[in-house]
Amino acid sequence: MSRRRTVIGNWKMNPTTIAEAFTLARARRGTPHQGVELGIAPPSVALSAVAGALRGSDVLVFAQDVHWEEKGAYTGQVSALMLRELAHGAIVGHSEVRRDQGDDDARVAAKATAALRAGLHVIYCLGESYDQRERRETDAVLARQVRDGVAAIDRGALADGERIAVAYEPIWAIGTGEAATPDQAAAAIAVLRAELRRCGLEGDAIPVLYGGSVTGDNAAEFARAEGVDGALVGGASLKQEEFARIVAAFR
Ligand code: PEP
């Protein structure tokens, strides 16, 4: 089955000035990406500047997180209704957000529901920890994250599933320089797709990205791996040349 290929650069809490974010985003406009949906996810304070820098290009803007409510007494948070003026979509469930804000599967599902209801696209992150992999619990953890998370997204909001992609991000591989092997990624993604199907979702149609220490050197292996439809890239997405090599690998 042919699925869209997507590469998203997650800038995390970088860069530290809006002017720099604007300059980085301008540079991304020139990244050749025919056949690949290309997006960048800057910090929320830089969304407006980055959206401006990318206006008129087909490089998409994503938020790194979104709140599950539309508005109200949620200090420090950003809602999907606010984001839709600035962003094409939002990442939800990133392990750093789960870690720092205590998000569980139900809350990530609520965030995804809110984003989809507002018309945004969603990159839904999940993945096992190092300890879970060591205890051979990876498959069970992934299946649970699909069941209690992705499958808990409001079905009306999810509609035909056209606006969601899943990102398999083993926590032990994020920012560590120790990427999963393409075989490990393919095996995990097969488990994810099987569980999506068991939950009545279009497991074969939903794109699944791999994330975790993707570099210009290893991207081509992931692009060839069974079931990998793209990459969610952290550290390497801040480097123009390297990010361009990653995007090129998925073209
Ligand atoms: C991420 O932030 O989603 C990520 C995968 O980071 P890195 O590429 O730096 O491992």
PDB file of C-alpha atoms and ligand atoms in Angstrom:
ATOM      1  CA  MET A   1       0.000   0.000   0.000  1.00  0.00           C
ATOM      2  CA  SER A   2       1.370   3.417  -0.857  1.00  0.00           C
ATOM      3  CA  ARG A   3       1.226   5.926   1.960  1.00  0.00           C
ATOM      4  CA  ARG A   4       2.375   9.506   2.075  1.00  0.00           C
ATOM      5  CA  ARG A   5       5.948  10.031   3.211  1.00  0.00           C
ATOM      6  CA  THR A   6       6.571  12.673   5.819  1.00  0.00           C
ATOM      7  CA  VAL A   7       9.614  14.179   7.488  1.00  0.00           C
ATOM      8  CA  ILE A   8       9.102  16.529  10.426  1.00  0.00           C
ATOM      9  CA  GLY A   9      11.852  18.466  12.175  1.00  0.00           C
ATOM     10  CA  ASN A  10      11.148  18.884  15.875  1.00  0.00           C
ATOM     11  CA  TRP A  11      13.246  21.798  17.075  1.00  0.00           C
ATOM     12  CA  LYS A  12      12.338  21.111  20.727  1.00  0.00           C
ATOM     13  CA  MET A  13      13.366  24.125  22.915  1.00  0.00           C
ATOM     14  CA  ASN A  14      15.624  25.590  20.211  1.00  0.00           C
ATOM     15  CA  PRO A  15      16.725  28.082  18.987  1.00  0.00           C
ATOM     16  CA  THR A  16      16.725  30.668  21.765  1.00  0.00           C
ATOM     17  CA  THR A  17      15.726  33.713  19.726  1.00  0.00           C
ATOM     18  CA  ILE A  18      12.791  34.266  17.431  1.00  0.00           C
ATOM     19  CA  ALA A  19      15.069  35.954  14.898  1.00  0.00           C
ATOM     20  CA  GLU A  20      17.121  32.769  14.679  1.00  0.00           C
ATOM     21  CA  ALA A  21      13.984  30.641  14.297  1.00  0.00           C
ATOM     22  CA  PHE A  22      12.908  32.887  11.430  1.00  0.00           C
ATOM     23  CA  THR A  23      16.302  32.504   9.734  1.00  0.00           C
ATOM     24  CA  LEU A  24      16.303  28.714  10.191  1.00  0.00           C
ATOM     25  CA  ALA A  25      12.799  28.482   8.746  1.00  0.00           C
ATOM     26  CA  ARG A  26      13.738  30.630   5.746  1.00  0.00           C
ATOM     27  CA  ALA A  27      16.588  28.244   5.050  1.00  0.00           C
ATOM     28  CA  ARG A  28      14.226  25.230   5.178  1.00  0.00           C
ATOM     29  CA  ARG A  29      12.202  26.675   2.288  1.00  0.00           C
ATOM     30  CA  GLY A  30      14.984  25.600  -0.029  1.00  0.00           C
ATOM     31  CA  THR A  31      15.048  21.949   1.080  1.00  0.00           C
ATOM     32  CA  PRO A  32      14.243  19.789  -1.962  1.00  0.00           C
ATOM     33  CA  HIS A  33      11.400  17.510  -0.879  1.00  0.00           C
ATOM     34  CA  GLN A  34       9.402  16.476  -3.919  1.00  0.00           C
ATOM     35  CA  GLY A  35       7.221  13.519  -2.924  1.00  0.00           C
ATOM     36  CA  VAL A  36       7.771  14.104   0.780  1.00  0.00           C
ATOM     37  CA  GLU A  37       5.521  16.088   3.070  1.00  0.00           C
ATOM     38  CA  LEU A  38       7.933  18.331   4.951  1.00  0.00           C
ATOM     39  CA  GLY A  39       7.227  20.025   8.254  1.00  0.00           C
ATOM     40  CA  ILE A  40       8.945  21.819  11.074  1.00  0.00           C
ATOM     41  CA  ALA A  41       7.855  22.129  14.669  1.00  0.00           C
ATOM     42  CA  PRO A  42       9.339  25.207  16.341  1.00  0.00           C
ATOM     43  CA  PRO A  43       8.738  26.266  19.942  1.00  0.00           C
ATOM     44  CA  SER A  44       5.306  27.847  20.377  1.00  0.00           C
ATOM     45  CA  VAL A  45       6.680  31.381  20.840  1.00  0.00           C
ATOM     46  CA  ALA A  46       8.267  31.136  17.381  1.00  0.00           C
ATOM     47  CA  LEU A  47       5.229  29.688  15.570  1.00  0.00           C
ATOM     48  CA  SER A  48       4.100  33.024  14.249  1.00  0.00           C
ATOM     49  CA  ALA A  49       7.550  34.034  12.960  1.00  0.00           C
ATOM     50  CA  VAL A  50       8.128  30.607  11.414  1.00  0.00           C
ATOM     51  CA  ALA A  51       4.686  30.608   9.783  1.00  0.00           C
ATOM     52  CA  GLY A  52       5.591  33.984   8.304  1.00  0.00           C
ATOM     53  CA  ALA A  53       8.969  32.746   7.094  1.00  0.00           C
ATOM     54  CA  LEU A  54       7.307  29.791   5.362  1.00  0.00           C
ATOM     55  CA  ARG A  55       4.322  31.614   3.915  1.00  0.00           C
ATOM     56  CA  GLY A  56       3.931  30.787   0.249  1.00  0.00           C
ATOM     57  CA  SER A  57       6.025  27.616   0.529  1.00  0.00           C
ATOM     58  CA  ASP A  58       4.722  24.090   1.017  1.00  0.00           C
ATOM     59  CA  VAL A  59       6.816  23.472   4.135  1.00  0.00           C
ATOM     60  CA  LEU A  60       4.307  22.842   6.903  1.00  0.00           C
ATOM     61  CA  VAL A  61       4.318  24.218  10.436  1.00  0.00           C
ATOM     62  CA  PHE A  62       3.561  21.983  13.408  1.00  0.00           C
ATOM     63  CA  ALA A  63       3.163  22.813  17.088  1.00  0.00           C
ATOM     64  CA  GLN A  64       5.103  20.611  19.493  1.00  0.00           C
ATOM     65  CA  ASP A  65       2.091  20.090  21.749  1.00  0.00           C
ATOM     66  CA  VAL A  66      -1.502  21.242  22.194  1.00  0.00           C
ATOM     67  CA  HIS A  67      -3.923  21.422  25.110  1.00  0.00           C
ATOM     68  CA  TRP A  68      -7.051  19.273  25.153  1.00  0.00           C
ATOM     69  CA  GLU A  69      -9.415  22.153  26.000  1.00  0.00           C
ATOM     70  CA  GLU A  70     -10.418  24.925  23.609  1.00  0.00           C
ATOM     71  CA  LYS A  71      -9.880  27.791  26.066  1.00  0.00           C
ATOM     72  CA  GLY A  72     -10.063  28.682  29.734  1.00  0.00           C
ATOM     73  CA  ALA A  73      -8.019  28.653  32.919  1.00  0.00           C
ATOM     74  CA  TYR A  74      -5.018  26.662  31.693  1.00  0.00           C
ATOM     75  CA  THR A  75      -2.041  28.893  32.361  1.00  0.00           C
ATOM     76  CA  GLY A  76       0.848  28.424  30.003  1.00  0.00           C
ATOM     77  CA  GLN A  77      -1.063  26.243  27.570  1.00  0.00           C
ATOM     78  CA  VAL A  78      -1.976  26.688  23.902  1.00  0.00           C
ATOM     79  CA  SER A  79      -5.217  25.398  22.422  1.00  0.00           C
ATOM     80  CA  ALA A  80      -5.912  23.895  19.030  1.00  0.00           C
ATOM     81  CA  LEU A  81      -8.231  26.782  18.184  1.00  0.00           C
ATOM     82  CA  MET A  82      -5.315  29.172  18.680  1.00  0.00           C
ATOM     83  CA  LEU A  83      -2.946  27.000  16.713  1.00  0.00           C
ATOM     84  CA  ARG A  84      -5.029  26.646  13.630  1.00  0.00           C
ATOM     85  CA  GLU A  85      -4.224  30.213  12.602  1.00  0.00           C
ATOM     86  CA  LEU A  86      -0.529  29.390  12.694  1.00  0.00           C
ATOM     87  CA  ALA A  87       0.003  25.693  12.179  1.00  0.00           C
ATOM     88  CA  HIS A  88      -0.943  22.854   9.889  1.00  0.00           C
ATOM     89  CA  GLY A  89      -0.819  20.381  12.735  1.00  0.00           C
ATOM     90  CA  ALA A  90       0.448  19.422  16.151  1.00  0.00           C
ATOM     91  CA  ILE A  91       2.667  16.770  17.642  1.00  0.00           C
ATOM     92  CA  VAL A  92       1.066  15.020  20.617  1.00  0.00           C
ATOM     93  CA  GLY A  93       2.444  12.445  23.037  1.00  0.00           C
ATOM     94  CA  HIS A  94       6.114  13.263  22.587  1.00  0.00           C
ATOM     95  CA  SER A  95       7.956  11.393  25.328  1.00  0.00           C
ATOM     96  CA  GLU A  96       9.536  14.602  26.626  1.00  0.00           C
ATOM     97  CA  VAL A  97       6.068  16.106  27.090  1.00  0.00           C
ATOM     98  CA  ARG A  98       4.761  12.887  28.642  1.00  0.00           C
ATOM     99  CA  ARG A  99       7.764  12.982  30.997  1.00  0.00           C
ATOM    100  CA  ASP A 100       7.562  16.679  31.914  1.00  0.00           C
ATOM    101  CA  GLN A 101       3.787  17.140  32.026  1.00  0.00           C
ATOM    102  CA  GLY A 102       2.674  13.717  33.171  1.00  0.00           C
ATOM    103  CA  ASP A 103       0.656  12.995  30.033  1.00  0.00           C
ATOM    104  CA  ASP A 104      -0.764   9.490  29.913  1.00  0.00           C
ATOM    105  CA  ASP A 105      -2.376   7.739  26.955  1.00  0.00           C
ATOM    106  CA  ALA A 106      -5.844   9.086  27.756  1.00  0.00           C
ATOM    107  CA  ARG A 107      -4.600  12.660  27.893  1.00  0.00           C
ATOM    108  CA  VAL A 108      -2.654  12.286  24.657  1.00  0.00           C
ATOM    109  CA  ALA A 109      -5.807  10.927  23.024  1.00  0.00           C
ATOM    110  CA  ALA A 110      -7.734  13.962  24.314  1.00  0.00           C
ATOM    111  CA  LYS A 111      -5.086  16.285  22.869  1.00  0.00           C
ATOM    112  CA  ALA A 112      -5.271  14.509  19.519  1.00  0.00           C
ATOM    113  CA  THR A 113      -9.061  14.720  19.562  1.00  0.00           C
ATOM    114  CA  ALA A 114      -8.932  18.466  20.240  1.00  0.00           C
ATOM    115  CA  ALA A 115      -6.417  19.029  17.448  1.00  0.00           C
ATOM    116  CA  LEU A 116      -8.374  16.984  14.911  1.00  0.00           C
ATOM    117  CA  ARG A 117     -11.654  18.682  15.856  1.00  0.00           C
ATOM    118  CA  ALA A 118     -10.000  22.027  15.156  1.00  0.00           C
ATOM    119  CA  GLY A 119      -9.009  20.813  11.711  1.00  0.00           C
ATOM    120  CA  LEU A 120      -5.338  20.277  12.495  1.00  0.00           C
ATOM    121  CA  HIS A 121      -3.218  17.321  11.458  1.00  0.00           C
ATOM    122  CA  VAL A 122      -1.693  15.192  14.204  1.00  0.00           C
ATOM    123  CA  ILE A 123       1.625  13.429  14.673  1.00  0.00           C
ATOM    124  CA  TYR A 124       0.885  10.954  17.472  1.00  0.00           C
ATOM    125  CA  CYS A 125       4.066   9.830  19.271  1.00  0.00           C
ATOM    126  CA  LEU A 126       4.482   6.650  21.238  1.00  0.00           C
ATOM    127  CA  GLY A 127       7.242   4.219  22.102  1.00  0.00           C
ATOM    128  CA  GLU A 128       8.735   2.078  24.840  1.00  0.00           C
ATOM    129  CA  SER A 129      11.351   2.961  27.441  1.00  0.00           C
ATOM    130  CA  TYR A 130      14.745   1.297  27.753  1.00  0.00           C
ATOM    131  CA  ASP A 131      13.601  -0.714  30.784  1.00  0.00           C
ATOM    132  CA  GLN A 132      10.474  -1.906  29.013  1.00  0.00           C
ATOM    133  CA  ARG A 133      12.554  -3.112  26.062  1.00  0.00           C
ATOM    134  CA  GLU A 134      15.019  -4.824  28.411  1.00  0.00           C
ATOM    135  CA  ARG A 135      12.105  -6.616  30.102  1.00  0.00           C
ATOM    136  CA  ARG A 136      10.841  -7.691  26.650  1.00  0.00           C
ATOM    137  CA  GLU A 137       7.640  -5.710  27.129  1.00  0.00           C
ATOM    138  CA  THR A 138       7.956  -3.643  23.951  1.00  0.00           C
ATOM    139  CA  ASP A 139       5.130  -5.294  22.031  1.00  0.00           C
ATOM    140  CA  ALA A 140       2.742  -5.175  24.989  1.00  0.00           C
ATOM    141  CA  VAL A 141       3.570  -1.524  25.701  1.00  0.00           C
ATOM    142  CA  LEU A 142       3.048  -0.490  22.094  1.00  0.00           C
ATOM    143  CA  ALA A 143      -0.218  -2.404  21.867  1.00  0.00           C
ATOM    144  CA  ARG A 144      -1.435  -0.726  25.045  1.00  0.00           C
ATOM    145  CA  GLN A 145      -0.427   2.726  23.787  1.00  0.00           C
ATOM    146  CA  VAL A 146      -2.447   2.101  20.629  1.00  0.00           C
ATOM    147  CA  ARG A 147      -5.458   0.692  22.502  1.00  0.00           C
ATOM    148  CA  ASP A 148      -5.593   3.313  25.284  1.00  0.00           C
ATOM    149  CA  GLY A 149      -4.300   6.177  23.152  1.00  0.00           C
ATOM    150  CA  VAL A 150      -4.727   6.202  19.398  1.00  0.00           C
ATOM    151  CA  ALA A 151      -7.890   4.091  19.518  1.00  0.00           C
ATOM    152  CA  ALA A 152      -9.311   6.331  22.242  1.00  0.00           C
ATOM    153  CA  ILE A 153      -9.313   9.358  19.939  1.00  0.00           C
ATOM    154  CA  ASP A 154     -12.882  10.403  19.271  1.00  0.00           C
ATOM    155  CA  ARG A 155     -13.862   8.487  16.128  1.00  0.00           C
ATOM    156  CA  GLY A 156     -15.858  11.400  14.745  1.00  0.00           C
ATOM    157  CA  ALA A 157     -12.814  13.661  15.045  1.00  0.00           C
ATOM    158  CA  LEU A 158     -10.553  11.001  13.579  1.00  0.00           C
ATOM    159  CA  ALA A 159     -12.963  10.564  10.653  1.00  0.00           C
ATOM    160  CA  ASP A 160     -11.208   8.648   7.884  1.00  0.00           C
ATOM    161  CA  GLY A 161      -7.809   8.875   9.583  1.00  0.00           C
ATOM    162  CA  GLU A 162      -6.437  11.049   6.789  1.00  0.00           C
ATOM    163  CA  ARG A 163      -5.087  13.676   9.170  1.00  0.00           C
ATOM    164  CA  ILE A 164      -3.128  11.479  11.557  1.00  0.00           C
ATOM    165  CA  ALA A 165       0.300   9.900  11.422  1.00  0.00           C
ATOM    166  CA  VAL A 166       1.842   7.830  14.196  1.00  0.00           C
ATOM    167  CA  ALA A 167       5.488   8.331  15.176  1.00  0.00           C
ATOM    168  CA  TYR A 168       7.195   5.310  16.687  1.00  0.00           C
ATOM    169  CA  GLU A 169       9.814   6.834  18.968  1.00  0.00           C
ATOM    170  CA  PRO A 170      11.580   4.421  21.323  1.00  0.00           C
ATOM    171  CA  ILE A 171      12.405   6.637  24.296  1.00  0.00           C
ATOM    172  CA  TRP A 172      15.885   5.169  24.659  1.00  0.00           C
ATOM    173  CA  ALA A 173      16.737   6.304  21.130  1.00  0.00           C
ATOM    174  CA  ILE A 174      15.636   9.935  21.449  1.00  0.00           C
ATOM    175  CA  GLY A 175      18.535  12.338  21.680  1.00  0.00           C
ATOM    176  CA  THR A 176      20.948   9.580  22.666  1.00  0.00           C
ATOM    177  CA  GLY A 177      22.741   8.982  19.381  1.00  0.00           C
ATOM    178  CA  GLU A 178      21.687   5.344  19.743  1.00  0.00           C
ATOM    179  CA  ALA A 179      19.064   4.847  17.037  1.00  0.00           C
ATOM    180  CA  ALA A 180      16.992   1.697  16.871  1.00  0.00           C
ATOM    181  CA  THR A 181      18.053  -0.631  14.099  1.00  0.00           C
ATOM    182  CA  PRO A 182      15.827  -0.553  11.017  1.00  0.00           C
ATOM    183  CA  ASP A 183      14.778  -4.118  11.894  1.00  0.00           C
ATOM    184  CA  GLN A 184      13.747  -3.072  15.394  1.00  0.00           C
ATOM    185  CA  ALA A 185      11.771  -0.174  13.940  1.00  0.00           C
ATOM    186  CA  ALA A 186      10.097  -2.394  11.350  1.00  0.00           C
ATOM    187  CA  ALA A 187       9.163  -5.014  13.966  1.00  0.00           C
ATOM    188  CA  ALA A 188       7.699  -2.406  16.305  1.00  0.00           C
ATOM    189  CA  ILE A 189       5.767  -0.769  13.489  1.00  0.00           C
ATOM    190  CA  ALA A 190       4.305  -4.136  12.466  1.00  0.00           C
ATOM    191  CA  VAL A 191       3.029  -4.526  16.040  1.00  0.00           C
ATOM    192  CA  LEU A 192       1.545  -1.030  15.937  1.00  0.00           C
ATOM    193  CA  ARG A 193      -0.241  -1.638  12.656  1.00  0.00           C
ATOM    194  CA  ALA A 194      -1.637  -4.974  13.844  1.00  0.00           C
ATOM    195  CA  GLU A 195      -3.024  -3.353  16.983  1.00  0.00           C
ATOM    196  CA  LEU A 196      -4.466  -0.446  14.995  1.00  0.00           C
ATOM    197  CA  ARG A 197      -6.301  -2.991  12.831  1.00  0.00           C
ATOM    198  CA  ARG A 198      -7.500  -4.911  15.893  1.00  0.00           C
ATOM    199  CA  CYS A 199      -8.941  -1.645  17.201  1.00  0.00           C
ATOM    200  CA  GLY A 200     -10.877  -1.116  13.984  1.00  0.00           C
ATOM    201  CA  LEU A 201      -8.556   1.566  12.600  1.00  0.00           C
ATOM    202  CA  GLU A 202      -6.959   1.721   9.161  1.00  0.00           C
ATOM    203  CA  GLY A 203      -3.681   0.194  10.286  1.00  0.00           C
ATOM    204  CA  ASP A 204      -2.365  -0.188   6.766  1.00  0.00           C
ATOM    205  CA  ALA A 205      -3.339   3.296   5.629  1.00  0.00           C
ATOM    206  CA  ILE A 206      -2.083   5.388   8.551  1.00  0.00           C
ATOM    207  CA  PRO A 207       1.492   6.597   7.950  1.00  0.00           C
ATOM    208  CA  VAL A 208       3.999   5.626  10.632  1.00  0.00           C
ATOM    209  CA  LEU A 209       7.193   7.617  11.098  1.00  0.00           C
ATOM    210  CA  TYR A 210      10.290   6.511  12.945  1.00  0.00           C
ATOM    211  CA  GLY A 211      11.972   8.886  15.413  1.00  0.00           C
ATOM    212  CA  GLY A 212      15.065   8.517  17.557  1.00  0.00           C
ATOM    213  CA  SER A 213      18.563   9.701  16.612  1.00  0.00           C
ATOM    214  CA  VAL A 214      17.872   9.800  12.882  1.00  0.00           C
ATOM    215  CA  THR A 215      20.867  11.315  11.084  1.00  0.00           C
ATOM    216  CA  GLY A 216      21.997  12.007   7.568  1.00  0.00           C
ATOM    217  CA  ASP A 217      24.009   8.791   7.770  1.00  0.00           C
ATOM    218  CA  ASN A 218      21.300   6.372   8.917  1.00  0.00           C
ATOM    219  CA  ALA A 219      18.191   7.897   7.290  1.00  0.00           C
ATOM    220  CA  ALA A 220      18.450   5.857   4.098  1.00  0.00           C
ATOM    221  CA  GLU A 221      18.303   2.596   6.080  1.00  0.00           C
ATOM    222  CA  PHE A 222      15.115   3.729   7.782  1.00  0.00           C
ATOM    223  CA  ALA A 223      13.649   4.880   4.488  1.00  0.00           C
ATOM    224  CA  ARG A 224      14.124   1.321   3.181  1.00  0.00           C
ATOM    225  CA  ALA A 225      12.751  -0.396   6.305  1.00  0.00           C
ATOM    226  CA  GLU A 226       9.406  -2.150   6.020  1.00  0.00           C
ATOM    227  CA  GLY A 227       6.516   0.050   7.117  1.00  0.00           C
ATOM    228  CA  VAL A 228       8.546   3.218   7.803  1.00  0.00           C
ATOM    229  CA  ASP A 229       6.865   6.134   6.041  1.00  0.00           C
ATOM    230  CA  GLY A 230       9.060   8.950   7.240  1.00  0.00           C
ATOM    231  CA  ALA A 231      10.933  10.389  10.168  1.00  0.00           C
ATOM    232  CA  LEU A 232      10.425  12.637  13.154  1.00  0.00           C
ATOM    233  CA  VAL A 233      13.809  14.266  13.578  1.00  0.00           C
ATOM    234  CA  GLY A 234      15.013  16.153  16.638  1.00  0.00           C
ATOM    235  CA  GLY A 235      18.646  17.218  16.942  1.00  0.00           C
ATOM    236  CA  ALA A 236      19.564  16.725  13.293  1.00  0.00           C
ATOM    237  CA  SER A 237      16.692  18.924  12.133  1.00  0.00           C
ATOM    238  CA  LEU A 238      18.539  22.011  13.378  1.00  0.00           C
ATOM    239  CA  LYS A 239      21.350  21.407  10.896  1.00  0.00           C
ATOM    240  CA  GLN A 240      20.406  22.455   7.399  1.00  0.00           C
ATOM    241  CA  GLU A 241      22.673  20.116   5.410  1.00  0.00           C
ATOM    242  CA  GLU A 242      22.008  17.089   7.554  1.00  0.00           C
ATOM    243  CA  PHE A 243      18.261  17.652   7.593  1.00  0.00           C
ATOM    244  CA  ALA A 244      18.319  17.952   3.798  1.00  0.00           C
ATOM    245  CA  ARG A 245      20.119  14.591   3.577  1.00  0.00           C
ATOM    246  CA  ILE A 246      17.432  12.992   5.765  1.00  0.00           C
ATOM    247  CA  VAL A 247      14.648  14.435   3.638  1.00  0.00           C
ATOM    248  CA  ALA A 248      16.435  13.281   0.467  1.00  0.00           C
ATOM    249  CA  ALA A 249      16.575   9.724   1.833  1.00  0.00           C
ATOM    250  CA  PHE A 250      12.769   9.582   1.932  1.00  0.00           C
ATOM    251  CA  ARG A 251      12.180  11.016  -1.556  1.00  0.00           C
TER     252      ARG A 251
HETATM  253  C1  PEP B   1      12.486  13.809  18.732  1.00  0.00           C
HETATM  254  O1  PEP B   1      12.648  14.850  19.354  1.00  0.00           O
HETATM  255  O2  PEP B   1      11.362  13.423  18.428  1.00  0.00           O
HETATM  256  C2  PEP B   1      13.665  13.031  18.348  1.00  0.00           C
HETATM  257  C3  PEP B   1      13.487  11.915  17.697  1.00  0.00           C
HETATM  258  O3  PEP B   1      14.887  13.540  18.715  1.00  0.00           O
HETATM  259  P1  PEP B   1      16.323  13.071  18.148  1.00  0.00           P
HETATM  260  O4  PEP B   1      16.204  12.976  16.650  1.00  0.00           O
HETATM  261  O5  PEP B   1      17.271  14.134  18.583  1.00  0.00           O
HETATM  262  O6  PEP B   1      16.620  11.725  18.742  1.00  0.00           O
END
